[in-house]
mmCIF file of N, CA and C in Angstrom:
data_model
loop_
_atom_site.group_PDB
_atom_site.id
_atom_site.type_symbol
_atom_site.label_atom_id
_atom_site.label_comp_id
_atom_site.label_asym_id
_atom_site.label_seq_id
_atom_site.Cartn_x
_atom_site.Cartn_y
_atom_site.Cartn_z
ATOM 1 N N UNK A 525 30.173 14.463 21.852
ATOM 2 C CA UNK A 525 29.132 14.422 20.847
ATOM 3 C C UNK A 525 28.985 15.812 20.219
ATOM 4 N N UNK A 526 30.019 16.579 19.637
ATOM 5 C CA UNK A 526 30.100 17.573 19.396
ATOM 6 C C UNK A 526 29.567 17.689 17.797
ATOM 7 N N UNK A 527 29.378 16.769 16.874
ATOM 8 C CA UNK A 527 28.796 16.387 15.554
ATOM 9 C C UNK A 527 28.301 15.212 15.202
ATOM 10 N N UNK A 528 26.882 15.068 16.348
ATOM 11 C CA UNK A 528 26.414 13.795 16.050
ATOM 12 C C UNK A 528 25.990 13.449 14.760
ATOM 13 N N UNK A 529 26.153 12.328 14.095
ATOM 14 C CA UNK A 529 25.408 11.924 12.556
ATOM 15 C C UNK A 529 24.160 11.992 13.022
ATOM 16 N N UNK A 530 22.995 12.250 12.188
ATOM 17 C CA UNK A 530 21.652 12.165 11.856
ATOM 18 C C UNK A 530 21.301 11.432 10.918
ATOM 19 N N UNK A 531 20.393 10.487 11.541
ATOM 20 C CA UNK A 531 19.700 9.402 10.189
ATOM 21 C C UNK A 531 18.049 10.130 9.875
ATOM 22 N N UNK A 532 18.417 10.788 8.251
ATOM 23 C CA UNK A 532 17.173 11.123 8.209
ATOM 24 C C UNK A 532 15.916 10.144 7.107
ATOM 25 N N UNK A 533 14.982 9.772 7.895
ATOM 26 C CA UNK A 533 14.237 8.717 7.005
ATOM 27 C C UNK A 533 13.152 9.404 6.436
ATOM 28 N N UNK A 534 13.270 8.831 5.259
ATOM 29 C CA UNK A 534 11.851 9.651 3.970
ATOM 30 C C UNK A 534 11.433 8.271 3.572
ATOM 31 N N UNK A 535 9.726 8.812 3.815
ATOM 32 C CA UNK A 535 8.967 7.294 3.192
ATOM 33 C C UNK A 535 8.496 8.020 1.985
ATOM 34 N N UNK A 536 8.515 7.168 1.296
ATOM 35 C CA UNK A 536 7.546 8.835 -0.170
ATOM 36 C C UNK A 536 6.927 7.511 -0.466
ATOM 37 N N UNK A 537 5.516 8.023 -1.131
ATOM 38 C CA UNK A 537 4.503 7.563 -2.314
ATOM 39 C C UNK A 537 3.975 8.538 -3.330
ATOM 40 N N UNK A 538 3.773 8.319 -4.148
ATOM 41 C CA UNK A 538 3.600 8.921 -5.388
ATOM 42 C C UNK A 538 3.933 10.790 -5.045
ATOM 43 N N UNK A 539 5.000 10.707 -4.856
ATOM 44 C CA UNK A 539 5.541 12.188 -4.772
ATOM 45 C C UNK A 539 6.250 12.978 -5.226
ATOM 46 N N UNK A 540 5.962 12.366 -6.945
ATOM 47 C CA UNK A 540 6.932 13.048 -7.685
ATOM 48 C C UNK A 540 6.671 14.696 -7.930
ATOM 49 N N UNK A 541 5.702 15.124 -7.739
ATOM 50 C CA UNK A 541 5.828 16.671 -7.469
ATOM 51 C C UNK A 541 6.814 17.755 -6.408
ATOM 52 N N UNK A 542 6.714 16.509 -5.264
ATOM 53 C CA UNK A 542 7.472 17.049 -4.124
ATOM 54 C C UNK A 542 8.961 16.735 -3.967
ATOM 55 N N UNK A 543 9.433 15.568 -4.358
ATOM 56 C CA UNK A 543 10.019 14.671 -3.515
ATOM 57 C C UNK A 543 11.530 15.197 -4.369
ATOM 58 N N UNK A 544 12.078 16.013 -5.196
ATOM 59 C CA UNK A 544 13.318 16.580 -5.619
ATOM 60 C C UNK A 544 13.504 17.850 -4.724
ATOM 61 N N UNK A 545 12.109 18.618 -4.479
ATOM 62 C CA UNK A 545 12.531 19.730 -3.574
ATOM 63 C C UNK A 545 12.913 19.521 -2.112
ATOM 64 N N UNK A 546 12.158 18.151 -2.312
ATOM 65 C CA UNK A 546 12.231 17.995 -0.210
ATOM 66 C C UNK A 546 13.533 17.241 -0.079
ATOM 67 N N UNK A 547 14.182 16.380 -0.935
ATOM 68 C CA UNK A 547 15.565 16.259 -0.766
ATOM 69 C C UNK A 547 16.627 16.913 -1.164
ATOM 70 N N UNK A 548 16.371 18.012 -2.132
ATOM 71 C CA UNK A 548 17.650 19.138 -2.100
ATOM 72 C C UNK A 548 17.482 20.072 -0.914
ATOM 73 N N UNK A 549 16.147 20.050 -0.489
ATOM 74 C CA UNK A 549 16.051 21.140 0.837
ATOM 75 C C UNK A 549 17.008 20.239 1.615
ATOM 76 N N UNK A 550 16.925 18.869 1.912
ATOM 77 C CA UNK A 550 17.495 18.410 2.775
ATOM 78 C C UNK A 550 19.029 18.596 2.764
ATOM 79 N N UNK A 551 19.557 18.175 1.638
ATOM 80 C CA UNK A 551 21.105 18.031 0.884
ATOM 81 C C UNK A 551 21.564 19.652 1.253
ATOM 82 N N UNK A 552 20.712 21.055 0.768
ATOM 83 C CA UNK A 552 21.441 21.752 1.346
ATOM 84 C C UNK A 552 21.439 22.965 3.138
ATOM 85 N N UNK A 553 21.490 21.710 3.927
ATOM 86 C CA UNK A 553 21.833 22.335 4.882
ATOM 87 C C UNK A 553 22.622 22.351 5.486
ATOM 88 N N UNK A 554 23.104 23.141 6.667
ATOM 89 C CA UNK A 554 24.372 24.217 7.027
ATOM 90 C C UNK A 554 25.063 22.712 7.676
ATOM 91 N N UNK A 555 24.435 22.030 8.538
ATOM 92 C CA UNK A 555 24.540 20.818 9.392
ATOM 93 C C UNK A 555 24.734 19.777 7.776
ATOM 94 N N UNK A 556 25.760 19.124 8.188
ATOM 95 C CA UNK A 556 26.429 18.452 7.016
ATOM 96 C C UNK A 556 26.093 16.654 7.593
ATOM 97 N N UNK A 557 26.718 16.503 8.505
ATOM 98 C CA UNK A 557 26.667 14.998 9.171
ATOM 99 C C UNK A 557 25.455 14.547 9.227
ATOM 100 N N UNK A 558 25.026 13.813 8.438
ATOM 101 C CA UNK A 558 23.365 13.132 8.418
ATOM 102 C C UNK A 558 23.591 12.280 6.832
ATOM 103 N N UNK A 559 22.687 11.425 7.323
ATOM 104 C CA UNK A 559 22.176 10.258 6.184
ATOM 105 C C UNK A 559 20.799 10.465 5.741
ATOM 106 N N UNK A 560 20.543 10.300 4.501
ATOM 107 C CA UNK A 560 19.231 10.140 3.875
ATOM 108 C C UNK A 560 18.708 8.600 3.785
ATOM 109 N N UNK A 561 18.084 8.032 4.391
ATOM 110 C CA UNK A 561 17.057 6.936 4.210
ATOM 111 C C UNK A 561 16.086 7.258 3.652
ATOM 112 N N UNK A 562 15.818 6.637 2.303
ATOM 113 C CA UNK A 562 14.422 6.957 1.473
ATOM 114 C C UNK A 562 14.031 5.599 0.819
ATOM 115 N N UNK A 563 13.046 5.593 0.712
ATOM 116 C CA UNK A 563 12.684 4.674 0.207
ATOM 117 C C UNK A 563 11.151 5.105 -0.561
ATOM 118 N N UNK A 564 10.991 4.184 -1.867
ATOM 119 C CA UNK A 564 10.227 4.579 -2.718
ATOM 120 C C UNK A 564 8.961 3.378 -2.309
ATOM 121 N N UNK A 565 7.841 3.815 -2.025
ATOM 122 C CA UNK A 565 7.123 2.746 -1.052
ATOM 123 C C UNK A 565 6.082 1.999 -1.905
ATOM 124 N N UNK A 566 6.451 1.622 -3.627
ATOM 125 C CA UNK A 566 5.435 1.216 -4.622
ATOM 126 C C UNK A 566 4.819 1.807 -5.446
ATOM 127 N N UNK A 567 5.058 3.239 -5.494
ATOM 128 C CA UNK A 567 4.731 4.521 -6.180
ATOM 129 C C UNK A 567 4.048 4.070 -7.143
ATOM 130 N N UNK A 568 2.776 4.418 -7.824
ATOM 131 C CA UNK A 568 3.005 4.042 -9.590
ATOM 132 C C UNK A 568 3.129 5.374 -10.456
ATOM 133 N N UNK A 569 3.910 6.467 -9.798
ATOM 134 C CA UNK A 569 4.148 7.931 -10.559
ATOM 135 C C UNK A 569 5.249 7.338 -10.777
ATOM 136 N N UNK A 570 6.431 8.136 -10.990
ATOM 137 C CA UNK A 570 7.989 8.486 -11.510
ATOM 138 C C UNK A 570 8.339 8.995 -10.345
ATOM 139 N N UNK A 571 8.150 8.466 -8.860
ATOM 140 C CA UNK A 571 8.547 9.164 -7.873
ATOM 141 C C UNK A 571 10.340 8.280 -7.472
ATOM 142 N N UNK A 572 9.915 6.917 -7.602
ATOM 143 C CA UNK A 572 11.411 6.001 -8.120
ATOM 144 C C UNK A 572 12.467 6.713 -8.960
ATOM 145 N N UNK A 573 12.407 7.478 -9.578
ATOM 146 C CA UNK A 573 12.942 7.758 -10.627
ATOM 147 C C UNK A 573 13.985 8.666 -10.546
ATOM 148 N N UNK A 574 13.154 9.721 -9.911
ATOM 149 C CA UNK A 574 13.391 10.838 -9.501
ATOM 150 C C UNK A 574 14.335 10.813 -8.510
ATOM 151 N N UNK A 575 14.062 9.824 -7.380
ATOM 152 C CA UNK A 575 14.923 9.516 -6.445
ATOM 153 C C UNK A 575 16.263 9.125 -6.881
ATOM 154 N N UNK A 576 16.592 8.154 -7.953
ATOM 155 C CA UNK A 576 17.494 7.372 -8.139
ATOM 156 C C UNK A 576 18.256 8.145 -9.064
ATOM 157 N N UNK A 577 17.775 9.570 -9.430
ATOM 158 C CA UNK A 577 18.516 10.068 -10.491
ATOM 159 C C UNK A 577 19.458 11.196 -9.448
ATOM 160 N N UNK A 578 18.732 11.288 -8.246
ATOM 161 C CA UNK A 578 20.023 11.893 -7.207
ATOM 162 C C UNK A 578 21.567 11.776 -6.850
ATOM 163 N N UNK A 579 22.132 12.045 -6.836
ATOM 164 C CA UNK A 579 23.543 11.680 -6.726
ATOM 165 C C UNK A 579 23.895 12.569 -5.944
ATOM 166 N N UNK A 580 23.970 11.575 -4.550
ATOM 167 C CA UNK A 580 24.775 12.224 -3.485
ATOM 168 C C UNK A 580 25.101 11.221 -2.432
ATOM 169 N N UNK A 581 26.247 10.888 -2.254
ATOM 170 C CA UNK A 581 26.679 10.046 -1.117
ATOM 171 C C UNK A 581 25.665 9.973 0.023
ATOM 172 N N UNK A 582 25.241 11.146 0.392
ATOM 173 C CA UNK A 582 24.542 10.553 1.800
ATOM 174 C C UNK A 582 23.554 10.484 1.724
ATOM 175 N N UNK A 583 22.891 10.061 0.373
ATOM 176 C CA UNK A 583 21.854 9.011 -0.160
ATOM 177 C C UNK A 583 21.675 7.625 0.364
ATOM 178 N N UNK A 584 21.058 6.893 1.231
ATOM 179 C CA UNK A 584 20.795 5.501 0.830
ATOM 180 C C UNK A 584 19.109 5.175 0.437
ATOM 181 N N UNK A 585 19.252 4.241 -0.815
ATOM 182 C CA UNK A 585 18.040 3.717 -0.804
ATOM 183 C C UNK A 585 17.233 2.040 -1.085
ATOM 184 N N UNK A 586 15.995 2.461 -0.393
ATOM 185 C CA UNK A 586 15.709 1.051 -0.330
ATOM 186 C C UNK A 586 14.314 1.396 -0.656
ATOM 187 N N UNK A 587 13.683 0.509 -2.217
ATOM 188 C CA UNK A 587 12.797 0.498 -2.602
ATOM 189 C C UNK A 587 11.809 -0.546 -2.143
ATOM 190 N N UNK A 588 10.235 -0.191 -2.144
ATOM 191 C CA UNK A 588 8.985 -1.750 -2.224
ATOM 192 C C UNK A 588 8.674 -1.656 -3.707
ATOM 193 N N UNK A 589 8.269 -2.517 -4.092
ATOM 194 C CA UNK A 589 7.801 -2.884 -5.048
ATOM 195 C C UNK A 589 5.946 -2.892 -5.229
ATOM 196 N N UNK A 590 5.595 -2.709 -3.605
ATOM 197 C CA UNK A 590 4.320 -2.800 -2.903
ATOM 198 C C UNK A 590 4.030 -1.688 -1.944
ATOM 199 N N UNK A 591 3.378 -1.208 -1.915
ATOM 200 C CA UNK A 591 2.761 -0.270 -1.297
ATOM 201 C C UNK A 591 2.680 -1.125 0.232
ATOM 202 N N UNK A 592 3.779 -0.303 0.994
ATOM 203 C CA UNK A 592 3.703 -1.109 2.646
ATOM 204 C C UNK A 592 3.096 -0.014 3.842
ATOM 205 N N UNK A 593 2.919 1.244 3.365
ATOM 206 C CA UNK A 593 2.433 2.019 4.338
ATOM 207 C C UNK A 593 3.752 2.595 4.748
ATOM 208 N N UNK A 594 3.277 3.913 5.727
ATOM 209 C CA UNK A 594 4.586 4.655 6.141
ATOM 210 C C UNK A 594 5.337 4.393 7.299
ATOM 211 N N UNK A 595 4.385 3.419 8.331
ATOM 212 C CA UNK A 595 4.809 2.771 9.676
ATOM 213 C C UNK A 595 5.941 1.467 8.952
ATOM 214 N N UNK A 596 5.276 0.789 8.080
ATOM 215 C CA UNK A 596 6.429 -0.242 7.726
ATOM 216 C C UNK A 596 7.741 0.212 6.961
ATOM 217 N N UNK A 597 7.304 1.268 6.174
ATOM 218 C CA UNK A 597 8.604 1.848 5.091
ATOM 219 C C UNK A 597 9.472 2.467 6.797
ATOM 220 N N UNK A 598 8.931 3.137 7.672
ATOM 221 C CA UNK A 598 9.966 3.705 8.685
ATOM 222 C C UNK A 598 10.544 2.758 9.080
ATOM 223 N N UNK A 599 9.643 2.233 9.854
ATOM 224 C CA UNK A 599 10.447 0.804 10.584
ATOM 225 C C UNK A 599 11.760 0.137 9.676
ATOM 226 N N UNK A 600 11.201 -0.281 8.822
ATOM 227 C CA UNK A 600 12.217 -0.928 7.782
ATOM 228 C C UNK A 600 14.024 -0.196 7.647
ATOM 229 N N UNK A 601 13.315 1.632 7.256
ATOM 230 C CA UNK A 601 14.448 2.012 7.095
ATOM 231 C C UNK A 601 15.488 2.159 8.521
ATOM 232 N N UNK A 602 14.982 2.335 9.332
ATOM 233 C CA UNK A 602 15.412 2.403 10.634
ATOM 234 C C UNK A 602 16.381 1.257 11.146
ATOM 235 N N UNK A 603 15.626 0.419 10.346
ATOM 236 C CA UNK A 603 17.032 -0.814 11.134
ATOM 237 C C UNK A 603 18.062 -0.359 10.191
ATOM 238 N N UNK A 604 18.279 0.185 9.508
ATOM 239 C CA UNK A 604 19.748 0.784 8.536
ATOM 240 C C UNK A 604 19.796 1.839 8.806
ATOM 241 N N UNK A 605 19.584 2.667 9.615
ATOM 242 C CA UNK A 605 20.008 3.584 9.859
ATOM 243 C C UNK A 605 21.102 3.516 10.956
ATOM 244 N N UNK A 606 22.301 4.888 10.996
ATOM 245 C CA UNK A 606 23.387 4.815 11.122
ATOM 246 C C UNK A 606 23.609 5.660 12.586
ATOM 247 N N UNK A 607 22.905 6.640 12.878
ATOM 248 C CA UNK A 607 22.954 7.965 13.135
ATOM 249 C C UNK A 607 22.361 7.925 14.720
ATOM 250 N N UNK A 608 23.271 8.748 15.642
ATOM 251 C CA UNK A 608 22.710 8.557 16.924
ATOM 252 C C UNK A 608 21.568 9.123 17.340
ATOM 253 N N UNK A 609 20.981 10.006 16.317
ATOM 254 C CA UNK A 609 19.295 10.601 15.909
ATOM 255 C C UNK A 609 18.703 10.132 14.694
ATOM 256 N N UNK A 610 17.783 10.281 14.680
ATOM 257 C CA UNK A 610 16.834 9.938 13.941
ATOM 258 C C UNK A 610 16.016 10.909 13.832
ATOM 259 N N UNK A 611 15.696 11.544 12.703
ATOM 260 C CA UNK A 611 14.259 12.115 12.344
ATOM 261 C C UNK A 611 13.578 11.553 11.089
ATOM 262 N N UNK A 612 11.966 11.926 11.189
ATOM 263 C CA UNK A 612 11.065 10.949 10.049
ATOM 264 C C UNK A 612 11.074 12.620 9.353
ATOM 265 N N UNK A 613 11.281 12.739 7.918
ATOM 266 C CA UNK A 613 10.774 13.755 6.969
ATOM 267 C C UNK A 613 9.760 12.741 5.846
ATOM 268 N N UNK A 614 8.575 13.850 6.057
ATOM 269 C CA UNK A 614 7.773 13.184 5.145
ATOM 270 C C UNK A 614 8.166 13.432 3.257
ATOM 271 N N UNK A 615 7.997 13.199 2.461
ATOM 272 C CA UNK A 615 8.181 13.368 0.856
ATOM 273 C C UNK A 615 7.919 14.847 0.630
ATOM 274 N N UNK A 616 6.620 15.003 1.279
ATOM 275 C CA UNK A 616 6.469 16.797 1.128
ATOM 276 C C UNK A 616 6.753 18.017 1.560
ATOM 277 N N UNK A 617 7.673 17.164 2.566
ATOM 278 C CA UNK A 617 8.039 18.249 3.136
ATOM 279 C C UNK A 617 9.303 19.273 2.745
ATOM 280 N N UNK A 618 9.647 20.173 2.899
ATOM 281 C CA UNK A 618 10.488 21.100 2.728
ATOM 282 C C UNK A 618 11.449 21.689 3.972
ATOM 283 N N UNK A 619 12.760 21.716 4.062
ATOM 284 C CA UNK A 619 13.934 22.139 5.189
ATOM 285 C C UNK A 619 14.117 23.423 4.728
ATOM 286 N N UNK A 620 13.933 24.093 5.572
ATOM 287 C CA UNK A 620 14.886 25.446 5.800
ATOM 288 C C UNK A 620 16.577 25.205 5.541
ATOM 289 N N UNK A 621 17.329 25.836 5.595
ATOM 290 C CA UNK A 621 18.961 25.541 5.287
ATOM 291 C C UNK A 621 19.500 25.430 6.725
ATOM 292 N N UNK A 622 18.985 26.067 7.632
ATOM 293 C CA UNK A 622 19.730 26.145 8.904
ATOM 294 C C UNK A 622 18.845 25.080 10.353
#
């Protein structure tokens, strides 16, 4: 297990202020092997938008159409997730590179 994959899950709601910095923080770090699970949880900002205008393979996403809360958006993404870890990043949050 010398480069385990990481499944990292993002629930966002209306986070279009945050939610380009907290996934390029994510995209550029030193640790390469990891997945993005995001999902846009009913937003009514441009937080959808923003997401979908990303382009990067280790993107996946899965939108609500409804506001499900952040316990159901995790859960949800979790059964698609890939990765023999798991971490939850919230929308606002921000990664260091290393």
């Amino acid at each position: 297990m010398d480069d385990p994959k990481i499944s990292i899950l993002v629930p966002a709601y209306n986070c279009s202020k945050y939610i380009e910095q907290c996934l390029s923080s994510i995209l550029s770090q030193t640790y390469s092997n990891f997945e993005i699970l995001i999902s846009d949880d009913g937003s009514s900002d441009n937080t959808r938008a923003i997401i979908d205008s990303i382009d990067d393979k280790r993107i996946r996403r899965f939108h609500s159409d409804q506001n499900l809360g952040k316990n159901s958006i995790c859960n949800s993404l979790f059964e698609y997730s890939k990765g023999e870890f798991i971490s939850v990043h919230d929308a606002d949050d921000f990664s260091h590179p290393k």
